CSV table of C-alpha atoms and ligand atoms in Angstrom, one decimal:
chain,number,residue,atom,x,y,z
A,24,MET,CA,25.4,-5.9,-25.1
A,25,SER,CA,23.7,-8.4,-26.4
A,26,GLY,CA,23.8,-11.4,-24.6
A,27,ARG,CA,21.8,-13.2,-21.1
A,28,THR,CA,22.8,-11.2,-17.8
A,29,GLY,CA,24.1,-13.6,-15.1
A,30,ILE,CA,26.1,-13.4,-11.9
A,31,VAL,CA,29.7,-14.7,-11.9
A,32,GLU,CA,30.9,-15.7,-8.0
A,33,GLY,CA,34.6,-16.9,-7.3
A,34,TRP,CA,38.5,-15.4,-7.3
A,35,VAL,CA,40.5,-13.3,-8.8
A,36,SER,CA,43.5,-15.1,-10.8
A,37,ASN,CA,45.0,-12.9,-13.0
A,38,VAL,CA,44.6,-9.0,-13.9
A,39,LYS,CA,45.5,-7.2,-16.6
A,40,SER,CA,44.5,-4.0,-18.0
A,41,VAL,CA,44.9,-2.4,-21.6
A,42,GLY,CA,43.9,1.4,-22.0
A,43,ARG,CA,39.8,1.6,-21.6
A,44,ILE,CA,39.5,-2.4,-21.1
A,45,ALA,CA,40.5,-4.4,-18.0
A,46,PHE,CA,40.3,-8.3,-17.8
A,47,ILE,CA,39.8,-9.8,-15.0
A,48,GLU,CA,40.0,-13.5,-14.6
A,49,VAL,CA,37.9,-15.1,-12.1
A,50,ILE,CA,37.7,-19.3,-11.5
A,51,ASP,CA,34.4,-19.7,-10.3
A,52,GLY,CA,32.1,-22.8,-9.6
A,53,LEU,CA,33.9,-26.0,-10.5
A,54,GLN,CA,35.1,-24.9,-13.7
A,55,LEU,CA,38.9,-26.1,-14.2
A,56,SER,CA,39.9,-22.9,-16.2
A,57,PRO,CA,39.0,-19.4,-14.7
A,58,ILE,CA,36.5,-16.8,-16.7
A,59,THR,CA,37.3,-13.9,-19.0
A,60,VAL,CA,35.4,-11.0,-16.8
A,61,VAL,CA,35.7,-7.8,-19.6
A,62,VAL,CA,35.0,-4.5,-18.1
A,63,LYS,CA,34.4,-1.7,-21.1
A,64,ARG,CA,35.2,2.2,-19.3
A,65,GLU,CA,32.5,3.4,-21.5
A,66,GLN,CA,29.7,0.8,-20.3
A,67,VAL,CA,30.1,0.5,-16.1
A,68,ASP,CA,29.9,3.7,-14.1
A,69,PRO,CA,33.4,5.3,-13.1
A,70,GLU,CA,32.9,3.6,-9.4
A,71,THR,CA,33.1,0.4,-11.0
A,72,TRP,CA,35.7,1.0,-13.6
A,73,THR,CA,37.5,2.4,-10.4
A,74,VAL,CA,37.0,-1.5,-8.6
A,75,ALA,CA,37.8,-3.5,-11.8
A,76,THR,CA,41.2,-1.6,-12.3
A,77,GLY,CA,42.4,-1.6,-8.4
A,78,VAL,CA,41.7,-5.3,-7.5
A,79,LYS,CA,44.0,-7.3,-6.0
A,80,ILE,CA,44.5,-10.8,-7.6
A,81,GLY,CA,43.0,-13.7,-4.8
A,82,SER,CA,40.4,-11.5,-3.9
A,83,ALA,CA,36.8,-12.9,-3.8
A,84,LEU,CA,34.4,-11.1,-6.3
A,85,ARG,CA,30.9,-10.9,-7.1
A,86,VAL,CA,30.2,-9.8,-10.8
A,87,GLU,CA,27.2,-8.8,-12.9
A,88,GLY,CA,26.8,-8.8,-15.8
A,89,VAL,CA,25.9,-10.3,-19.7
A,90,PHE,CA,27.5,-13.5,-21.6
A,91,PRO,CA,28.1,-12.4,-25.2
A,92,GLU,CA,26.6,-14.4,-27.7
A,93,VAL,CA,30.4,-14.0,-29.0
A,94,VAL,CA,33.3,-14.9,-27.2
A,95,ILE,CA,36.2,-13.5,-28.3
A,96,SER,CA,38.9,-15.0,-24.7
A,97,ARG,CA,41.0,-17.4,-26.0
A,98,LYS,CA,40.1,-19.1,-22.8
A,99,GLY,CA,35.7,-19.7,-23.9
A,100,ARG,CA,34.2,-18.1,-20.7
A,101,GLU,CA,33.9,-14.3,-20.8
A,102,ILE,CA,31.5,-11.8,-18.9
A,103,GLN,CA,30.5,-8.7,-19.2
A,104,ALA,CA,31.0,-6.5,-16.2
A,105,THR,CA,28.1,-4.0,-15.6
A,106,LYS,CA,29.2,-4.3,-12.0
A,107,ILE,CA,31.8,-5.4,-9.5
A,108,THR,CA,31.6,-6.3,-6.0
A,109,VAL,CA,34.5,-7.1,-4.1
A,110,LEU,CA,33.9,-9.5,-1.0
A,111,ALA,CA,36.8,-9.7,0.2
A,112,GLU,CA,40.7,-9.2,0.1
A,113,PRO,CA,43.5,-10.5,0.4
A,114,LEU,CA,45.3,-9.4,4.2
A,115,GLU,CA,48.8,-11.1,3.0
A,116,LEU,CA,50.6,-12.0,-0.2
A,117,PRO,CA,48.8,-15.8,-0.5
A,118,PRO,CA,51.9,-17.8,-0.1
A,119,ILE,CA,50.9,-19.9,-3.9
A,120,ASP,CA,51.1,-17.7,-6.9
A,121,LEU,CA,47.2,-17.9,-8.1
A,122,THR,CA,48.3,-17.2,-11.2
A,123,GLY,CA,49.9,-20.4,-11.2
A,124,LYS,CA,52.8,-19.3,-13.4
A,125,THR,CA,55.5,-19.7,-9.9
A,126,PRO,CA,54.8,-23.5,-9.0
A,127,ALA,CA,55.1,-23.6,-5.3
A,128,SER,CA,56.8,-27.0,-3.2
A,129,PHE,CA,54.8,-30.1,-2.8
A,130,ASP,CA,54.1,-29.2,0.8
A,131,LEU,CA,53.2,-25.9,0.5
A,132,TYR,CA,50.2,-26.7,-2.1
A,133,ILE,CA,49.3,-29.8,0.7
A,134,GLU,CA,49.2,-26.8,3.6
A,135,TYR,CA,47.7,-23.8,1.5
A,136,ARG,CA,45.1,-26.9,-0.2
A,137,TYR,CA,42.4,-24.6,-0.5
A,138,LEU,CA,44.6,-22.0,-2.5
A,139,ALA,CA,45.8,-24.8,-4.6
A,140,LEU,CA,42.2,-25.4,-5.3
A,141,ARG,CA,42.0,-22.4,-7.4
A,142,LEU,CA,44.4,-23.9,-9.5
A,143,PRO,CA,43.3,-25.6,-12.8
A,144,ARG,CA,45.5,-29.3,-12.5
A,145,PHE,CA,44.2,-29.4,-8.3
A,146,ARG,CA,41.2,-28.5,-9.7
A,147,ALA,CA,41.1,-31.7,-12.2
A,148,ILE,CA,42.0,-34.1,-9.4
A,149,PHE,CA,40.1,-33.6,-6.7
A,150,LEU,CA,37.1,-33.4,-9.5
A,151,ALA,CA,37.8,-36.7,-10.8
A,152,ARG,CA,38.1,-38.3,-7.4
A,153,SER,CA,34.5,-37.3,-6.4
A,154,LYS,CA,33.4,-38.0,-10.2
A,155,LEU,CA,35.3,-41.4,-9.3
A,156,ILE,CA,33.6,-42.1,-5.7
A,157,GLY,CA,30.0,-41.1,-7.7
A,158,PHE,CA,30.9,-43.7,-10.1
A,159,ALA,CA,31.6,-45.9,-7.6
A,160,ARG,CA,28.1,-45.6,-5.8
A,161,GLU,CA,25.9,-45.3,-8.7
A,162,TYR,CA,27.9,-48.2,-10.4
A,163,LEU,CA,27.3,-50.7,-7.2
A,164,SER,CA,23.8,-49.2,-6.4
A,165,GLU,CA,22.8,-50.0,-9.6
A,166,GLN,CA,24.4,-54.3,-9.1
A,167,GLY,CA,22.2,-54.3,-6.9
A,168,PHE,CA,24.6,-53.2,-3.6
A,169,LEU,CA,23.0,-51.7,-0.5
A,170,GLU,CA,25.3,-49.3,0.5
A,171,ILE,CA,26.6,-49.4,4.3
A,172,ASN,CA,27.7,-47.1,7.1
A,173,THR,CA,29.5,-49.4,9.9
A,174,PRO,CA,30.8,-48.2,12.8
A,175,LYS,CA,34.7,-46.7,12.7
A,176,ILE,CA,35.1,-46.8,16.6
A,177,VAL,CA,35.3,-50.8,17.3
A,178,GLY,CA,36.7,-53.2,19.6
A,179,ALA,CA,38.4,-55.7,17.8
A,180,GLY,CA,40.9,-55.4,14.6
A,181,ALA,CA,40.1,-57.7,11.5
A,182,GLU,CA,43.7,-57.0,9.6
A,183,GLY,CA,46.1,-57.5,12.9
A,184,GLY,CA,46.9,-56.0,15.4
A,185,ALA,CA,50.1,-53.8,15.0
A,186,THR,CA,47.8,-51.4,13.0
A,187,LEU,CA,46.1,-50.4,15.4
A,188,PHE,CA,45.2,-46.3,16.5
A,189,ALA,CA,44.0,-47.0,20.2
A,190,LEU,CA,41.8,-45.4,22.4
A,191,ASP,CA,39.6,-44.3,25.5
A,192,TYR,CA,36.5,-45.4,25.1
A,193,PHE,CA,35.2,-44.7,28.3
A,194,GLY,CA,37.6,-46.9,30.3
A,195,MET,CA,37.0,-49.2,27.7
A,196,LYS,CA,40.1,-49.8,25.5
A,197,ALA,CA,38.1,-49.2,21.4
A,198,TYR,CA,40.3,-48.8,18.2
A,199,LEU,CA,39.8,-47.0,15.2
A,200,SER,CA,38.4,-48.9,12.6
A,201,GLN,CA,40.9,-50.7,9.8
A,202,SER,CA,38.4,-52.4,8.2
A,203,PRO,CA,34.5,-53.0,7.4
A,204,GLN,CA,35.7,-56.1,7.4
A,205,LEU,CA,34.2,-57.9,9.9
A,206,TYR,CA,31.2,-55.8,10.1
A,207,LYS,CA,30.5,-56.2,5.9
A,208,GLN,CA,31.0,-60.3,6.8
A,209,MET,CA,28.1,-60.2,9.4
A,210,LEU,CA,25.8,-58.9,7.1
A,211,MET,CA,26.2,-61.1,4.7
A,212,CYS,CA,23.8,-63.4,7.3
A,213,GLY,CA,21.0,-60.5,6.1
A,214,VAL,CA,21.5,-59.0,3.3
A,215,PRO,CA,23.4,-60.4,-0.2
A,216,ARG,CA,25.2,-57.5,-1.5
A,217,VAL,CA,26.7,-54.1,0.3
A,218,PHE,CA,29.3,-51.7,-0.3
A,219,GLU,CA,30.5,-48.8,1.7
A,220,ILE,CA,32.9,-46.2,1.2
A,221,THR,CA,34.9,-45.8,4.4
A,222,PRO,CA,38.2,-44.4,5.8
A,223,TYR,CA,40.8,-46.7,6.9
A,224,PHE,CA,43.1,-46.1,9.9
A,225,ARG,CA,46.0,-47.4,9.7
A,226,ALA,CA,49.3,-47.4,12.4
A,227,GLU,CA,51.5,-48.4,9.7
A,228,LYS,CA,55.0,-46.8,10.4
A,229,PHE,CA,55.3,-46.3,7.0
A,230,SER,CA,56.8,-42.9,4.3
A,231,THR,CA,56.3,-44.2,1.4
A,232,PRO,CA,54.7,-42.4,-1.5
A,233,ARG,CA,51.6,-44.8,-1.1
A,234,HIS,CA,50.9,-45.5,2.6
A,235,LEU,CA,48.6,-42.9,4.5
A,236,ASN,CA,47.3,-43.3,8.1
A,237,GLU,CA,44.4,-42.3,7.4
A,238,SER,CA,42.7,-43.6,3.8
A,239,TRP,CA,39.9,-44.0,2.0
A,240,GLY,CA,38.5,-47.3,0.6
A,241,LEU,CA,35.5,-49.1,-1.5
A,242,ASP,CA,34.2,-52.5,0.3
A,243,VAL,CA,32.5,-54.8,-1.2
A,244,GLU,CA,31.0,-57.7,0.0
A,245,MET,CA,28.3,-59.9,-1.8
A,246,ALA,CA,26.5,-63.9,-1.2
A,247,PHE,CA,25.9,-66.9,-2.4
A,248,ILE,CA,28.9,-66.8,-4.9
A,249,ASN,CA,30.5,-69.9,-6.7
A,250,SER,CA,34.2,-68.8,-5.9
A,251,GLU,CA,36.4,-65.6,-5.6
A,252,GLU,CA,36.2,-65.8,-9.1
A,253,ASP,CA,32.9,-63.9,-8.9
A,254,VAL,CA,34.3,-61.4,-6.9
A,255,MET,CA,36.7,-60.1,-9.5
A,256,LYS,CA,34.4,-60.1,-11.7
A,257,VAL,CA,32.6,-56.4,-10.1
A,258,LEU,CA,36.2,-55.5,-9.2
A,259,GLU,CA,37.0,-55.9,-12.9
A,260,ASP,CA,34.1,-54.3,-14.1
A,261,PHE,CA,34.2,-51.6,-11.9
A,262,VAL,CA,38.0,-50.5,-12.1
A,263,ARG,CA,37.3,-50.6,-16.5
A,264,GLY,CA,33.7,-49.1,-15.9
A,265,ALA,CA,35.6,-46.2,-14.0
A,266,ILE,CA,38.2,-45.1,-16.3
A,267,ARG,CA,35.5,-45.4,-19.3
A,268,TYR,CA,33.7,-43.0,-17.0
A,269,LEU,CA,36.6,-40.3,-16.5
A,270,ARG,CA,37.7,-40.7,-19.9
A,271,SER,CA,33.8,-39.4,-21.1
A,272,GLU,CA,33.7,-37.2,-18.6
A,273,MET,CA,36.7,-35.3,-18.1
A,274,GLY,CA,39.1,-37.2,-20.3
A,275,ASP,CA,40.3,-33.9,-22.2
A,276,ASP,CA,40.2,-31.8,-19.3
A,277,LEU,CA,43.1,-34.6,-17.3
A,278,ARG,CA,44.8,-33.7,-20.7
A,279,ALA,CA,45.0,-30.2,-21.0
A,280,ASN,CA,46.2,-30.4,-17.2
A,281,GLY,CA,49.3,-33.1,-17.5
A,282,LEU,CA,47.3,-36.2,-16.4
A,283,GLU,CA,47.1,-39.0,-18.4
A,284,LEU,CA,44.5,-41.3,-18.2
A,285,LEU,CA,44.9,-44.9,-18.0
A,286,GLU,CA,43.9,-46.0,-21.1
A,287,GLU,CA,41.1,-49.1,-20.0
A,288,PRO,CA,42.9,-52.7,-20.9
A,289,ALA,CA,41.0,-55.0,-23.0
A,290,SER,CA,41.2,-57.8,-20.7
A,291,ILE,CA,42.5,-58.4,-16.8
A,292,PRO,CA,45.2,-61.6,-16.2
A,293,ARG,CA,44.9,-64.0,-13.8
A,294,VAL,CA,48.2,-64.7,-12.3
A,295,PRO,CA,48.7,-67.6,-10.2
A,296,TYR,CA,51.1,-66.4,-7.1
A,297,SER,CA,53.1,-68.7,-8.1
A,298,ARG,CA,53.5,-67.9,-11.4
A,299,ALA,CA,54.3,-64.3,-10.1
A,300,ILE,CA,57.5,-65.3,-8.3
A,301,GLU,CA,58.2,-67.7,-11.3
A,302,ILE,CA,58.2,-64.5,-13.3
A,303,LEU,CA,60.1,-62.2,-10.2
A,304,ASN,CA,62.9,-65.2,-9.8
A,305,SER,CA,63.4,-65.3,-14.2
A,306,MET,CA,64.3,-61.4,-13.2
A,307,GLY,CA,66.9,-61.9,-10.9
A,308,PHE,CA,64.8,-62.0,-7.5
A,309,SER,CA,65.5,-64.5,-5.4
A,310,ILE,CA,62.1,-64.4,-4.0
A,311,GLN,CA,60.6,-68.4,-1.6
A,312,TRP,CA,57.5,-69.7,-2.5
A,313,GLY,CA,55.6,-68.6,1.1
A,314,ASP,CA,57.2,-64.9,0.6
A,315,ASP,CA,55.0,-61.7,0.7
A,316,LEU,CA,56.3,-59.4,-2.6
A,317,ASP,CA,57.7,-56.7,-1.5
A,318,THR,CA,57.4,-53.3,-3.1
A,319,GLN,CA,60.5,-53.8,-5.6
A,320,ALA,CA,59.0,-57.5,-6.7
A,321,GLU,CA,55.8,-55.3,-7.0
A,322,LYS,CA,57.1,-52.4,-9.3
A,323,ALA,CA,59.5,-55.2,-11.1
A,324,LEU,CA,56.0,-57.3,-11.6
A,325,GLY,CA,53.9,-54.7,-13.0
A,326,GLU,CA,57.3,-53.4,-15.7
A,327,TYR,CA,57.0,-56.8,-17.3
A,328,PHE,CA,52.8,-57.0,-17.7
A,329,GLN,CA,53.3,-53.7,-18.8
A,330,ARG,CA,55.8,-54.9,-21.4
A,331,GLN,CA,53.2,-57.2,-22.6
A,332,GLY,CA,50.9,-54.6,-22.5
A,333,TYR,CA,48.8,-55.4,-19.4
A,334,PRO,CA,48.4,-52.3,-17.0
A,335,MET,CA,46.8,-54.5,-14.1
A,336,TYR,CA,46.4,-57.9,-13.6
A,337,PHE,CA,45.4,-59.8,-10.6
A,338,ILE,CA,47.6,-61.7,-8.2
A,339,THR,CA,45.7,-64.9,-7.2
A,340,GLN,CA,46.0,-68.6,-5.3
A,341,TYR,CA,48.2,-66.3,-2.5
A,342,PRO,CA,49.5,-68.6,0.4
A,343,TRP,CA,47.3,-69.1,2.7
A,344,ASP,CA,50.2,-68.0,6.0
A,345,ALA,CA,50.1,-64.6,4.4
A,346,LYS,CA,46.8,-63.9,3.9
A,347,PRO,CA,44.3,-63.0,7.0
A,348,PHE,CA,42.2,-65.9,9.4
A,349,TYR,CA,39.0,-64.5,7.0
A,350,ILE,CA,40.5,-66.0,3.9
A,351,MET,CA,38.7,-69.4,2.9
A,352,LYS,CA,41.8,-72.0,2.0
A,353,GLU,CA,42.4,-74.1,-1.1
A,354,GLY,CA,44.0,-76.9,-0.1
A,355,GLU,CA,46.7,-77.3,2.2
A,356,ARG,CA,48.8,-74.2,1.4
A,357,LEU,CA,46.6,-72.7,-0.9
A,358,SER,CA,44.1,-69.5,0.0
A,359,LYS,CA,41.2,-67.9,-2.2
A,360,ALA,CA,42.7,-64.8,-1.5
A,361,PHE,CA,43.6,-62.1,-4.8
A,362,ASP,CA,45.3,-58.9,-5.5
A,363,LEU,CA,44.7,-56.6,-8.1
A,364,ASP,CA,48.1,-54.7,-8.5
A,365,ILE,CA,48.0,-51.3,-11.4
A,366,SER,CA,50.7,-50.4,-12.5
A,367,GLY,CA,53.1,-51.9,-9.5
A,368,ILE,CA,51.0,-50.8,-7.2
A,369,GLU,CA,48.6,-53.2,-5.1
A,370,VAL,CA,45.2,-51.0,-5.6
A,371,ALA,CA,42.6,-53.7,-3.9
A,372,SER,CA,43.2,-57.8,-2.1
A,373,GLY,CA,40.0,-59.6,-1.6
A,374,GLY,CA,38.7,-63.4,-2.3
A,375,GLN,CA,36.4,-65.4,-1.0
A,376,ARG,CA,35.9,-66.0,2.3
A,377,GLU,CA,35.9,-68.9,4.7
A,378,HIS,CA,31.7,-69.2,6.2
A,379,ARG,CA,31.6,-72.5,7.7
A,380,TYR,CA,32.1,-71.4,11.5
A,381,ALA,CA,34.1,-74.6,12.7
A,382,GLU,CA,36.5,-73.8,10.0
A,383,LEU,CA,36.2,-69.9,10.6
A,384,ILE,CA,37.4,-70.2,14.1
A,385,ALA,CA,39.9,-73.3,13.3
A,386,ASN,CA,41.4,-69.9,11.3
A,387,LEU,CA,41.6,-67.6,13.7
A,388,ARG,CA,43.3,-70.0,16.1
A,389,ALA,CA,45.3,-70.9,13.4
A,390,LYS,CA,46.4,-66.9,13.1
A,391,GLY,CA,47.2,-67.2,17.0
A,392,LEU,CA,43.9,-65.1,17.8
A,393,ASN,CA,41.5,-65.7,20.6
A,394,PRO,CA,38.1,-66.3,19.2
A,395,ALA,CA,36.5,-65.6,22.1
A,396,GLU,CA,37.1,-61.8,21.0
A,397,PHE,CA,35.8,-62.5,18.4
A,398,SER,CA,32.1,-64.4,19.0
A,399,PHE,CA,30.0,-61.2,17.8
A,400,TYR,CA,31.4,-61.7,14.6
A,401,THR,CA,31.5,-65.6,14.7
A,402,GLN,CA,27.9,-65.2,16.0
A,403,ALA,CA,26.8,-64.7,12.8
A,404,PHE,CA,27.6,-67.9,10.7
A,405,LYS,CA,25.6,-70.0,13.3
A,406,TYR,CA,23.1,-68.8,11.1
A,407,GLY,CA,22.4,-70.0,7.7
A,408,MET,CA,26.2,-67.7,6.3
A,409,PRO,CA,26.3,-68.3,2.9
A,410,PRO,CA,29.4,-68.5,1.1
A,411,HIS,CA,30.5,-65.0,-0.1
A,412,GLY,CA,33.9,-63.0,-0.5
A,413,GLY,CA,33.9,-59.7,-1.3
A,414,PHE,CA,37.6,-56.9,-1.5
A,415,GLY,CA,38.5,-54.0,-0.4
A,416,LEU,CA,40.1,-51.2,-3.0
A,417,GLY,CA,41.8,-48.3,-2.0
A,418,LEU,CA,40.2,-45.4,-3.8
A,419,ASP,CA,43.0,-42.9,-3.4
A,420,ARG,CA,45.4,-45.5,-4.5
A,421,LEU,CA,43.2,-45.8,-7.9
A,422,LEU,CA,43.1,-42.7,-8.1
A,423,MET,CA,46.6,-42.3,-8.0
A,424,THR,CA,47.6,-45.0,-10.6
A,425,LEU,CA,44.8,-44.4,-12.8
A,426,LEU,CA,45.8,-40.6,-13.1
A,427,GLY,CA,50.0,-41.5,-13.1
A,428,LEU,CA,50.4,-39.8,-10.2
A,429,SER,CA,53.3,-40.7,-8.1
A,430,ASN,CA,52.3,-39.5,-4.5
A,431,ILE,CA,49.2,-41.0,-2.9
A,432,ARG,CA,48.9,-37.4,-1.3
A,433,GLU,CA,48.4,-36.0,-4.5
A,434,VAL,CA,44.8,-37.3,-4.5
A,435,VAL,CA,43.5,-36.9,-0.8
A,436,LEU,CA,42.7,-33.3,0.4
A,437,PHE,CA,44.3,-32.9,3.9
A,438,PRO,CA,46.6,-36.0,3.9
A,439,ARG,CA,48.1,-37.9,7.4
A,440,ASP,CA,50.9,-39.7,7.1
A,441,ARG,CA,53.3,-40.0,10.6
A,442,PHE,CA,54.3,-36.7,10.1
A,443,ARG,CA,51.4,-34.3,9.3
A,444,LEU,CA,48.1,-34.1,12.0
A,445,VAL,CA,47.3,-30.2,10.9
A,446,PRO,CA,45.9,-29.0,8.1
B,527,LIG,P1,48.8,-54.5,2.5
B,527,LIG,O1,46.9,-55.1,2.0
B,527,LIG,O2,49.3,-55.7,3.0
B,527,LIG,O3,48.6,-53.6,4.0
B,527,LIG,P2,49.5,-52.5,1.2
B,527,LIG,O4,49.4,-52.1,-0.1
B,527,LIG,O5,49.5,-51.6,2.3
B,527,LIG,O6,49.0,-53.6,1.4
B,527,LIG,P3,51.8,-53.9,2.0
B,527,LIG,O7,51.6,-54.7,1.4
B,527,LIG,O8,50.9,-53.7,3.5
B,527,LIG,O9,51.2,-52.2,1.3
B,527,LIG,O10,53.1,-52.8,2.2
B,527,LIG,C1,53.5,-53.5,3.2
B,527,LIG,C2,55.1,-53.7,2.2
B,527,LIG,O11,55.7,-52.5,1.9
B,527,LIG,C3,55.9,-53.9,2.9
B,527,LIG,O12,56.4,-55.7,2.1
B,527,LIG,C4,57.3,-53.7,2.1
B,527,LIG,O13,58.4,-54.4,1.5
B,527,LIG,C5,57.2,-52.6,1.4
B,527,LIG,N1,57.1,-51.3,2.4
B,527,LIG,C6,56.4,-50.3,2.0
B,527,LIG,N2,57.1,-48.9,3.1
B,527,LIG,C7,57.8,-49.6,3.6
B,527,LIG,C8,58.9,-48.8,3.9
B,527,LIG,N3,59.1,-47.3,4.4
B,527,LIG,N4,60.1,-49.4,4.8
B,527,LIG,C9,60.1,-50.8,4.0
B,527,LIG,N5,59.0,-51.4,3.3
B,527,LIG,C10,57.9,-50.9,3.1
B,528,LIG,P1,44.0,-54.7,2.6
B,528,LIG,O1,44.3,-54.8,4.0
B,528,LIG,O2,44.8,-55.1,1.2
B,528,LIG,O3,42.5,-55.4,2.5
B,528,LIG,O4,43.6,-53.0,2.2
B,528,LIG,C1,43.0,-53.0,0.9
B,528,LIG,C2,43.4,-52.3,0.7
B,528,LIG,O5,43.6,-50.5,0.7
B,528,LIG,C3,44.2,-50.0,0.3
B,528,LIG,N1,45.4,-49.7,1.9
B,528,LIG,C4,46.1,-48.6,1.8
B,528,LIG,N2,45.4,-47.2,1.0
B,528,LIG,C5,46.5,-46.3,1.6
B,528,LIG,N3,47.4,-46.2,2.6
B,528,LIG,C6,47.0,-46.8,3.2
B,528,LIG,N4,47.9,-47.8,4.5
B,528,LIG,C7,46.2,-48.4,3.0
B,528,LIG,N5,46.0,-49.9,3.4
B,528,LIG,C8,45.4,-50.3,2.6
B,528,LIG,C9,45.1,-50.6,-0.5
B,528,LIG,C10,44.7,-51.8,-0.6
B,528,LIG,O6,44.7,-52.9,-1.1
B,528,LIG,N6,39.5,-56.2,4.5
B,528,LIG,C11,40.4,-56.5,3.7
B,528,LIG,C12,39.9,-56.2,2.5
B,528,LIG,C13,38.7,-56.9,1.8
B,528,LIG,O7,39.8,-58.7,2.2
B,528,LIG,O8,37.6,-57.2,1.4
B,528,LIG,C14,42.0,-55.2,3.4
B,528,LIG,O9,41.6,-54.4,4.5
B,528,LIG,O10,44.8,-50.0,-1.3
């Protein structure tokens, strides 16, 4: 045997012996497909041969051997074993076919996520997730954003009271954070650019393919902006950069696992809300000015722009009444808020904020909120708060749309929805 010696550790995904040679497929490291362990009877001691021919699918192994200079296996990676140690064997028949030949149900892949992660498609999805988050961190750090961590146990909600999970905090009423909105804005009075990769907790009683009760977001806030356009530019560059990065890092691997990465668009059009409802109404919808766009409308708009060659678009100039108190008004009725939709799904929303103290207090009142309950936040607006804006982007939704997946649960290891609290 000639080649470099080394060790492979992992789980057996398939076994085959033909006469005096045994082939054991082992899923190792972060590799998407298994390495073939080749065991030749005349090259190993009798004990190793017995282990090799009796090994069970699903076992955890350590293989010592040689990586041959010429690889025969069609799968591309091979080690010729000199010694095999079985570290653990399955006690029961695994509920998922670990060879990947027989598909299991959607729910079983969630219930036994750790076993699903031994299959190439699931490895590809979660490797892509890890790379997407890594890219976000690197991209924003390079653009001069400070990575922050804000509290997830909070005393006030930012995104409307109906979706708060309440809890007891030493006798005080507290909530799980819906978003870092108030904190990231307060920081604009001390640092010009921040971002946070954070969970969002929302008690929404939805059962849809795109809502979870615990989801992950990328929150960005930036000061000294001229308008929300400055924020949209950062978001646009980030999304396009993420597509390029994923393609260069693992485009082929994704395709090999049936995951078609969205093409990077040449541009992302800005579509005013009033234009969006005009388009929808010309397609047979009857949306009144001021109405929110429901799931069906979002989907139809997505298909319309897809036909025009735009898989993603911003909807801008929303009616202020449809947006939260912290968004800046534009004139009497409009706002400086935007959404980013990809394939007909809202992936991010953001806008320019109201940074003027008196106007902010008026906005709180206009939304029926009590400014006194937000004084810890509004206080920051008294000490030279610059014009600022930002966005919150659903990382799960971004990954789901970029990979062409139809259910958000496919990109979350252990999803929390109304009916799932374990595992
Ligand atoms: P937001 O940031 O506003 O929360 P989002 O992308 O989470 O945005 P929403 O706009 O909150 O999505 O989703 C609410 C919309 O989705 C509603 O207008 C409603 O039309 C639709 N929707 C989602 N799930 C359901 C459901 N289970 N039953 C009815 N409508 C639903
Ligand atoms: P918004 O409420 O639109 O905005 O949330 C931002 C983005 O987070 C994602 N998202 C979710 N994803 C899955 N399941 C959910 N239940 C869920 N809720 C939200 C969506 C959404 O576009 N503070 C503002 C952002 C800002 O203005 O900076 C906010 O939270 O992709």
